[in-house]
Coordinates of C-alpha atoms and ligand atoms in Angstrom, one line a residue:
X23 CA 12.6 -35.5 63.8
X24 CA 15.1 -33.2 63.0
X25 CA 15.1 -29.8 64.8
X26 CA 16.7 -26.3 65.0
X27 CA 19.3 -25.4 62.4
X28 CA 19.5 -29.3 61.4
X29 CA 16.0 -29.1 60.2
X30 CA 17.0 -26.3 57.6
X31 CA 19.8 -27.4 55.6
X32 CA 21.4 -24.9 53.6
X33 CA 20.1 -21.6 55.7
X34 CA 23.9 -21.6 57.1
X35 CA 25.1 -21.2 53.6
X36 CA 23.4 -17.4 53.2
X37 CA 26.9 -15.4 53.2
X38 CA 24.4 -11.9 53.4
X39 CA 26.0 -10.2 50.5
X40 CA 22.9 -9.2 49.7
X41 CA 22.8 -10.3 45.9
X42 CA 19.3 -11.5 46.0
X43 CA 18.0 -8.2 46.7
X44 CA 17.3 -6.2 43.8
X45 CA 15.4 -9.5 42.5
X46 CA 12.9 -9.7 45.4
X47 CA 9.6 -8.1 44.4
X48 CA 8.5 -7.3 48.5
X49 CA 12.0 -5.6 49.0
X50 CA 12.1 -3.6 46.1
X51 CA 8.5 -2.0 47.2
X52 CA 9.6 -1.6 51.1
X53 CA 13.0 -1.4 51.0
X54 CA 12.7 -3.2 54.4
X55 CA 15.4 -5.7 55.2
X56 CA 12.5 -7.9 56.9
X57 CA 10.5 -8.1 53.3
X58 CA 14.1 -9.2 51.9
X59 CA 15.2 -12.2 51.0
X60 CA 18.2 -12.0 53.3
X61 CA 16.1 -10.5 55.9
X62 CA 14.0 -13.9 56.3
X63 CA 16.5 -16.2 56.1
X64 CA 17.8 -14.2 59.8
X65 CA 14.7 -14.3 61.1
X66 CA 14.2 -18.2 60.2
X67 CA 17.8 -18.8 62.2
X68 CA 16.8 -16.5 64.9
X69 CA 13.8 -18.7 65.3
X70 CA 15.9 -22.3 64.7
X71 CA 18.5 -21.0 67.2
X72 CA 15.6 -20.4 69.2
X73 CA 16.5 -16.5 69.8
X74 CA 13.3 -15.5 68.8
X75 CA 9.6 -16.7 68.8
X76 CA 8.2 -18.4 66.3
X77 CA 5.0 -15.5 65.9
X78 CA 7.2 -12.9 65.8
X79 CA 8.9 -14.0 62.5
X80 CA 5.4 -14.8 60.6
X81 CA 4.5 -11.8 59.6
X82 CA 7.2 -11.1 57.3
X83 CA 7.3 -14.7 56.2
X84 CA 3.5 -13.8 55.3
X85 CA 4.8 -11.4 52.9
X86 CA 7.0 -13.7 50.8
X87 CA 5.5 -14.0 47.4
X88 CA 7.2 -17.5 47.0
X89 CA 8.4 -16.3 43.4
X90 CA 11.8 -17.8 43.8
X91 CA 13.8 -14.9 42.2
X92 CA 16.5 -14.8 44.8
X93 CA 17.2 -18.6 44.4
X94 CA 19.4 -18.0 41.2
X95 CA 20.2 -15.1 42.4
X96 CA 22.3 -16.0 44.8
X97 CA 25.7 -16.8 44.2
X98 CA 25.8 -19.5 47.5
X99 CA 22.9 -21.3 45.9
X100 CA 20.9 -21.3 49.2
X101 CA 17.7 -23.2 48.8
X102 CA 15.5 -20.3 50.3
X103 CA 11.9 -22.0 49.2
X104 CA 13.1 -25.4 50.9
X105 CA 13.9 -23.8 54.3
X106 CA 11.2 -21.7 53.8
X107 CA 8.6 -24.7 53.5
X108 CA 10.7 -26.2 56.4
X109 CA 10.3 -23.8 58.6
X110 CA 6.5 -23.7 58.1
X111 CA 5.9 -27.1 58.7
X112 CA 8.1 -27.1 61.7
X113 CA 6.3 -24.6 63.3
X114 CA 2.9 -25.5 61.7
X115 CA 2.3 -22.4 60.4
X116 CA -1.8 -22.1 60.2
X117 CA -2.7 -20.4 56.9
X118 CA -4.5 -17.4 57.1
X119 CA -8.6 -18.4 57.5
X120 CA -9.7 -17.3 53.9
X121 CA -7.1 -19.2 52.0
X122 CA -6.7 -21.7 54.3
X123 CA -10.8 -22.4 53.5
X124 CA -10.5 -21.7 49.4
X125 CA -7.5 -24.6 49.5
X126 CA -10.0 -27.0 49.6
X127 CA -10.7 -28.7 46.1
X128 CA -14.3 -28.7 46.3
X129 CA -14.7 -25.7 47.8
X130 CA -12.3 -23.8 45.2
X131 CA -14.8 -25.6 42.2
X132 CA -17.8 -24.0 44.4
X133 CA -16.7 -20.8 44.5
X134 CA -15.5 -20.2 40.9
X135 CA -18.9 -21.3 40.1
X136 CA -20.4 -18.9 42.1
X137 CA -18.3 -16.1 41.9
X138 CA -18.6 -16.8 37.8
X139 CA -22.3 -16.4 37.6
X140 CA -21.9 -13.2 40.0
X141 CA -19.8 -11.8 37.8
X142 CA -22.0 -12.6 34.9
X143 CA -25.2 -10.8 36.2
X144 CA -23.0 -7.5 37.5
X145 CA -23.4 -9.0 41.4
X146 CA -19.7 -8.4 42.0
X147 CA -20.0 -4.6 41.8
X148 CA -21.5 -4.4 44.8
X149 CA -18.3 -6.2 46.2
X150 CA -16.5 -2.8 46.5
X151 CA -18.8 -2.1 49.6
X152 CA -17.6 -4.6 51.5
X153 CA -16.3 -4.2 54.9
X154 CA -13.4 -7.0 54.6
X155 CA -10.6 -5.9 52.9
X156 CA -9.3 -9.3 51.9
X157 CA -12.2 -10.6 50.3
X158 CA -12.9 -7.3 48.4
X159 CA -9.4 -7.4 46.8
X160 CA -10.0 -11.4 46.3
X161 CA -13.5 -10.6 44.5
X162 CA -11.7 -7.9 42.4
X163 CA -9.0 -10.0 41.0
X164 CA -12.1 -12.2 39.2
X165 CA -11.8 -11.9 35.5
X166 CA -14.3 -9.9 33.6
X167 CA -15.6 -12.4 31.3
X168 CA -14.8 -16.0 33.2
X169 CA -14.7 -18.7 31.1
X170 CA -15.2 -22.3 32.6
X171 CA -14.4 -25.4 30.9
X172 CA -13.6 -28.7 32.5
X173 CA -14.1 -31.9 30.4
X174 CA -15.6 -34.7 32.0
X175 CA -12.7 -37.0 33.2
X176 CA -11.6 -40.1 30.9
X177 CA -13.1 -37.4 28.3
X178 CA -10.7 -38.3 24.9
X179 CA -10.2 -36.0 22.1
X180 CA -8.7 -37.2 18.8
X181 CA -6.2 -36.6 16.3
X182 CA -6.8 -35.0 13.4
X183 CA -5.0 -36.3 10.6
X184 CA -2.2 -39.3 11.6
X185 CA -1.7 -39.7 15.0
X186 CA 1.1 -38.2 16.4
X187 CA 0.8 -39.3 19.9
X188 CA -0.9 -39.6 22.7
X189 CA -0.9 -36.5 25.9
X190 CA -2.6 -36.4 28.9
X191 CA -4.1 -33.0 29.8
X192 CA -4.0 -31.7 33.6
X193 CA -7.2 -28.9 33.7
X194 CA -5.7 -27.1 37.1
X195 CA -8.3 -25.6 39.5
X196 CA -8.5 -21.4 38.2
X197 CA -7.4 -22.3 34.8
X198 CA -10.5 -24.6 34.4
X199 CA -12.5 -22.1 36.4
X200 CA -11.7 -18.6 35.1
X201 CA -9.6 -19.3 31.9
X202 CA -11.0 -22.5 30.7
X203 CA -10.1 -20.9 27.0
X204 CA -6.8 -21.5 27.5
X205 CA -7.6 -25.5 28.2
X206 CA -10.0 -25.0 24.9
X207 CA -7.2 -23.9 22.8
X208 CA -4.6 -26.5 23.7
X209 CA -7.1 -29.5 23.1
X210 CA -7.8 -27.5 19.1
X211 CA -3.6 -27.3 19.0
X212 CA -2.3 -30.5 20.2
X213 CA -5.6 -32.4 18.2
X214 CA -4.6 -30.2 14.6
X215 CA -1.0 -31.2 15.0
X216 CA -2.3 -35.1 15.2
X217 CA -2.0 -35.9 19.5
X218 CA -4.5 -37.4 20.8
X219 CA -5.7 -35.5 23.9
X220 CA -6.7 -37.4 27.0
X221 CA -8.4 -36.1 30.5
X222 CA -7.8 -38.5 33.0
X223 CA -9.7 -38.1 36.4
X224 CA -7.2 -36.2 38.6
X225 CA -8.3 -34.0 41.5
X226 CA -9.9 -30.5 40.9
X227 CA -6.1 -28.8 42.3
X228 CA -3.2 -30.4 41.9
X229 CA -2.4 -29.3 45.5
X230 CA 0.2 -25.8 44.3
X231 CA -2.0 -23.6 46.2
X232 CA -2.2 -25.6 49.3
X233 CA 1.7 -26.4 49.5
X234 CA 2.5 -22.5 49.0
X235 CA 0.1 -21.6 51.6
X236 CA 2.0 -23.8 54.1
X237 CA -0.2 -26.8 53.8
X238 CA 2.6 -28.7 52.4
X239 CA 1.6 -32.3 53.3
X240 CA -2.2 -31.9 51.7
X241 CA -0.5 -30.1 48.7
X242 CA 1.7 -32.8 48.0
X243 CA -0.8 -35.3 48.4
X244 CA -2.8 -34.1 45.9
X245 CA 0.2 -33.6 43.7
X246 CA 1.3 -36.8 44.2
X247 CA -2.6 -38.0 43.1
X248 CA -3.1 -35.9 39.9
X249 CA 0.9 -37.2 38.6
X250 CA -0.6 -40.8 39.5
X251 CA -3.4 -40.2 36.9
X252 CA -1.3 -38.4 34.2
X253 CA 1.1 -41.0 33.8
X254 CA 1.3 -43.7 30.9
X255 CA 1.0 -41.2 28.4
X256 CA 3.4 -40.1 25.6
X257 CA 3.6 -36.2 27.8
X258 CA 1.9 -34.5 30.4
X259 CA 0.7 -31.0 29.2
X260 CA 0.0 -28.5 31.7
X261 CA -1.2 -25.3 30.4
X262 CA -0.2 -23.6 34.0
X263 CA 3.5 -22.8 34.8
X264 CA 2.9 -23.0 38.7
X265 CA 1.1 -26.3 38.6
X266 CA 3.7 -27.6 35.9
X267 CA 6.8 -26.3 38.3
X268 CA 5.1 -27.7 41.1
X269 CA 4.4 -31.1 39.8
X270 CA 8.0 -31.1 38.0
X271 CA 9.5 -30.6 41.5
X272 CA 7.2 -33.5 43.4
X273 CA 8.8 -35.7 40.9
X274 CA 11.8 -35.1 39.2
X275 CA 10.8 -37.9 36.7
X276 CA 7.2 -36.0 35.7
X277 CA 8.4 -33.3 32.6
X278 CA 5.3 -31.6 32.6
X279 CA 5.5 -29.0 29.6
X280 CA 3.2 -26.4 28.7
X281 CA 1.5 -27.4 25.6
X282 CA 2.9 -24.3 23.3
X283 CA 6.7 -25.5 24.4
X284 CA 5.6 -29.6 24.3
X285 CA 4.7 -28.6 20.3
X286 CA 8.1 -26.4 19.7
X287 CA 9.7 -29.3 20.8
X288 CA 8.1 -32.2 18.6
X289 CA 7.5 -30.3 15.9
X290 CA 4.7 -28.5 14.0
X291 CA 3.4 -29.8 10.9
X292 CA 0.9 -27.1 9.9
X293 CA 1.4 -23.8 8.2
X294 CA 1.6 -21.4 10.1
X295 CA -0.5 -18.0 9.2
X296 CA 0.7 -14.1 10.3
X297 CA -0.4 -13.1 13.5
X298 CA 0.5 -9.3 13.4
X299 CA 0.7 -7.6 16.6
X300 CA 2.9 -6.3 19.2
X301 CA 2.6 -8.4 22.3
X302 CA 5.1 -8.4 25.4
X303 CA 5.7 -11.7 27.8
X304 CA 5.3 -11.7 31.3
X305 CA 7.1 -14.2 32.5
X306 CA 5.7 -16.3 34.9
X307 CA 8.0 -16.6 38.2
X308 CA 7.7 -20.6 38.4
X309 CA 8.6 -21.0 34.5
X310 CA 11.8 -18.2 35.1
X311 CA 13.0 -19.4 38.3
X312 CA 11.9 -23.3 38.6
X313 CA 11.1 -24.3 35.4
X314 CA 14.4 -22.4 33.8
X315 CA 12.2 -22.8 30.5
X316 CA 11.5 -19.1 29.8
X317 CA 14.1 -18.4 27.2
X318 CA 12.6 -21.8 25.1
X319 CA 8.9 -19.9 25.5
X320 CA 10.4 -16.7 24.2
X321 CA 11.8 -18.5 20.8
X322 CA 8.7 -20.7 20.8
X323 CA 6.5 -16.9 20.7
X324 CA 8.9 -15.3 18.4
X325 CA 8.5 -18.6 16.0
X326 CA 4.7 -17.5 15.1
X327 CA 5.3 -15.4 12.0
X328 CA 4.3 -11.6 12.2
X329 CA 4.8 -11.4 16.1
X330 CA 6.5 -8.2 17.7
X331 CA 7.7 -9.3 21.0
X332 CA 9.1 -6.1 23.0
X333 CA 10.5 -5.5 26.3
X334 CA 8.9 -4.5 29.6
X335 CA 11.1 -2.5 32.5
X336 CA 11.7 -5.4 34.6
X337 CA 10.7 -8.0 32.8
X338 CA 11.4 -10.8 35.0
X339 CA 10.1 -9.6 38.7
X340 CA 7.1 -11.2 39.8
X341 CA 3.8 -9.6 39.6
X342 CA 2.9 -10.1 42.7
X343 CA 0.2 -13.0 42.7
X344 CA 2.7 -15.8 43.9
X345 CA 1.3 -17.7 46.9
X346 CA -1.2 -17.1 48.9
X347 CA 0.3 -13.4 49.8
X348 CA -2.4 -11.5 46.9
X349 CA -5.3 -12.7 50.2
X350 CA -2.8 -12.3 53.5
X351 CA -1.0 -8.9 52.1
X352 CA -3.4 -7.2 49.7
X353 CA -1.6 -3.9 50.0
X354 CA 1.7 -4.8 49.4
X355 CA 0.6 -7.7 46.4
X356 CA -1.1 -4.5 45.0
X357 CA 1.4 -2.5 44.6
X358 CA 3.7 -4.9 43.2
X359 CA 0.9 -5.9 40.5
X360 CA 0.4 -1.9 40.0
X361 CA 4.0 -1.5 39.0
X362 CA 4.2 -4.3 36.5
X363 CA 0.9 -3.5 35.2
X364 CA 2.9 -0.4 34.7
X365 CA 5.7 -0.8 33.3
X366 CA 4.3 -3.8 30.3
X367 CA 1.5 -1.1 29.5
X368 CA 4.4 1.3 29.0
X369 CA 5.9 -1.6 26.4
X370 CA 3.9 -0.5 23.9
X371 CA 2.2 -3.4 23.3
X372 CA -1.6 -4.4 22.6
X373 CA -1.6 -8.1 24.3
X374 CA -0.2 -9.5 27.2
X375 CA 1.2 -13.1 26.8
X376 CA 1.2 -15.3 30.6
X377 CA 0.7 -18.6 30.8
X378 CA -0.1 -18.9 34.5
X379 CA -3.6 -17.7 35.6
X380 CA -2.5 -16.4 38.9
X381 CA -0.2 -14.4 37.1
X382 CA -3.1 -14.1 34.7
X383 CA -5.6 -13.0 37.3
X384 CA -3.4 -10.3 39.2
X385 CA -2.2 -9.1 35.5
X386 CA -5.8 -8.4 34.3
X387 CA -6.9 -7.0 37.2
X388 CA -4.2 -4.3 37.7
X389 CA -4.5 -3.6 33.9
X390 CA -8.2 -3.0 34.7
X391 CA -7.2 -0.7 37.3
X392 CA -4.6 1.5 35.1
X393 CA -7.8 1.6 32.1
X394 CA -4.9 -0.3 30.0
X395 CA -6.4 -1.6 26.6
X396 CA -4.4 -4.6 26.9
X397 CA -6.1 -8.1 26.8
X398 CA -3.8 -11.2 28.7
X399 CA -3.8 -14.4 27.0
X400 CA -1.6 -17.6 27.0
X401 CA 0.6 -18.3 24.7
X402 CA -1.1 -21.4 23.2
X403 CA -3.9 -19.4 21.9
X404 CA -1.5 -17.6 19.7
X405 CA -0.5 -20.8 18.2
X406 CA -4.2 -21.5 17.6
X407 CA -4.9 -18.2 16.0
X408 CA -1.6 -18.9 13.9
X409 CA -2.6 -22.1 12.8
X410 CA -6.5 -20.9 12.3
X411 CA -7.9 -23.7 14.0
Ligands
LIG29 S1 10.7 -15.9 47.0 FE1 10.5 -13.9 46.0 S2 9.4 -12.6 47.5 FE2 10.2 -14.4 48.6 S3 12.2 -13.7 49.4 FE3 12.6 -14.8 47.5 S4 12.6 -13.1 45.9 FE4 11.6 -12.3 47.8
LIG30 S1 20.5 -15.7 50.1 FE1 22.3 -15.8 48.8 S2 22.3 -13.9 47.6 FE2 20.9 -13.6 49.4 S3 22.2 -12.7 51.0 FE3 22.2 -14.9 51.3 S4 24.0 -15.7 50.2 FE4 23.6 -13.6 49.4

């Protein structure tokens, strides 16, 4: 096994110009070289040339929000989430207790069940009185009006019309949870425009959460599981950019699209109707920096007649939810969802578009907070109100 600064390839490459900085959501909050991109990189060669401890460079690992944004930043093309994720599994990084417990499938299933039904019957109020910090900021992040939806597996749904085609449907772990809507309004999509919609059995995470939270060999697993079960299809669709990115990047081969950009691509074949409002996109991280499909969302938006899509200050820094920072850093992830809450309620806009619930989850809540009239939804249930099925 490789060690030192041959187990990180490419961390030799940083030049420390310092171009990746005005991306980096933690640095622009703390100015602090540590919460830099730059900043880390040192502290993971101090650590490989084994001038400093392990420990001592964790905490402001910790604080990475894993959004990527310095990676095309930077103009030596240093792989910072690879030697990131090597560095972690070097040193077997434990993740922090809570997330480290919620990475579990089942348990993640569990507790959006339970934490659903709290919500329903006004239980999660009483959250705010709770003595541990983490969990009260995880409990507050839990949408106001959870919607669950999770198709039996092998469930089929068919084409209306001629058939098109045939897609297999990943259902993620929140999205099904929380914003089982958005799985709703793919399957009415992808059916009207005459694809066939499949569920395979796949497991309840496609393992995203685990391998950001430095549980990289159980998150791949799983990944490597749930693309198992999606393949033989005519497309994957995965209505969540961060389990699409991270399923694209376990297999180079997979092309997992998000179901508004798969029906850009092939084509619609129904009118569409006026959808007349203002709306602004927050981009999620994974589609902007991984999935380098944002601009192809943006047209695919702009296509649905009578949609206003303006501009937010800073439209393409993270929000703050990437990882499992929003549980290990709950100050610093809240102040980096306050000010882009901020500036896309300043857009003048009624609707948020995201098509990542994490991004989805921080977004709302922080909208909550400001007393912002501004609903988040995903893109594909634009298409569906377009197309008034
Ligand atoms: S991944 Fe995001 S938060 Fe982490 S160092 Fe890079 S830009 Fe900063
Ligand atoms: S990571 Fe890239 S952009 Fe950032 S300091 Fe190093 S070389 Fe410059």
């Amino acid at each position: 096994m490789k060690t030192g600064l041959d187990a990180l390839p490419g961390l030799l490459e940083c030049m420390h110009c310092g171009l990746c900085l005005q991306s980096c959501p933690t640095y622009t909050e703390t100015a602090a070289e540590t919460d830099s991109p730059r900043g880390r990189l040192m502290l993971m060669r101090a650590v490989a040339e084994q001038r400093l401890a392990p420990a001592d460079a964790l905490p402001a690992l910790n604080r990475c929000v894993l959004c990527r944004a310095c990676e095309p930043a930077c103009p030596s093309k240093v792989p910072y989430s690879d030697i990131l994720h090597q560095h972690m599994e070097l040193h077997a990084t434990p993740s922090s207790g809570l997330s480290r417990w919620l990475n579990s499938s089942p348990r993640m299933k569990y507790v959006g069940k339970a934490l659903r039904l709290a919500r329903r019957c006004g239980l999660l109020r009483l959250a705010q009185i709770l003595p541990h910090k983490k969990l009260r900021r995880a409990i507050a992040m839990v949408p106001q009006k959870p919607i669950f939806f999770r198709p039996p597996a092998g469930t089929v749904f068919p084409a209306l019309g001629e058939q098109r085609g045939v897609v297999a449907l990943h259902l993620g772990c929140v999205e099904a949870e929380f914003f089982g809507a958005n799985i709703q309004d793919s399957i009415a999509t992808l059916t009207a425009e005459g694809f066939q919609v499949v569920c395979p059995q796949q497991p309840s995470c496609c393992g995203a959460a685990a391998a950001h939270d430095a549980e990289l060999e159980s998150g791949c697993k799983s990944g490597h599981q749930t693309l198992q079960q999606l393949q033989g299809f005519d497309a994957i669709v995965v209505p969540a950019a961060g389990c699409a990115a991270f399923l694209n990047e376990l297999d180079g081969n997979a092309s997992a699209l998000d179901p508004l950009i798969f029906l850009a691509r092939v084509g619609l074949r129904n009118q569409l109707k006026p959808v007349r409002r203002k709306v602004v996109y927050a981009t999620p991280c994974h589609r902007q920096n991984v999935l380098g499909d944002a601009p192809e969302m943006r047209a695919a938006i702009l296509s649905i007649p009578g949609i206003e899509l303006l501009e937010s200050e800073e439209s393409e820094m993270c929000c703050g939810a990437g990882g499992a920072a929003f549980l290990r850093e709950p100050e610093l992830t809240d102040a980096i969802g306050a000010r882009k809450a901020k500036f896309l309620h300043h857009s003048g806009a009624t609707q948020v578009i995201s098509g990542n619930p994490g991004c989805a989850l921080q977004l709302e809540s922080k909208l909550r907070d400001r007393h912002a009239n501004m609903k988040v939804i995903h893109p594909i249930s634009l298409l569906r109100e377009s197309l008034q099925v």
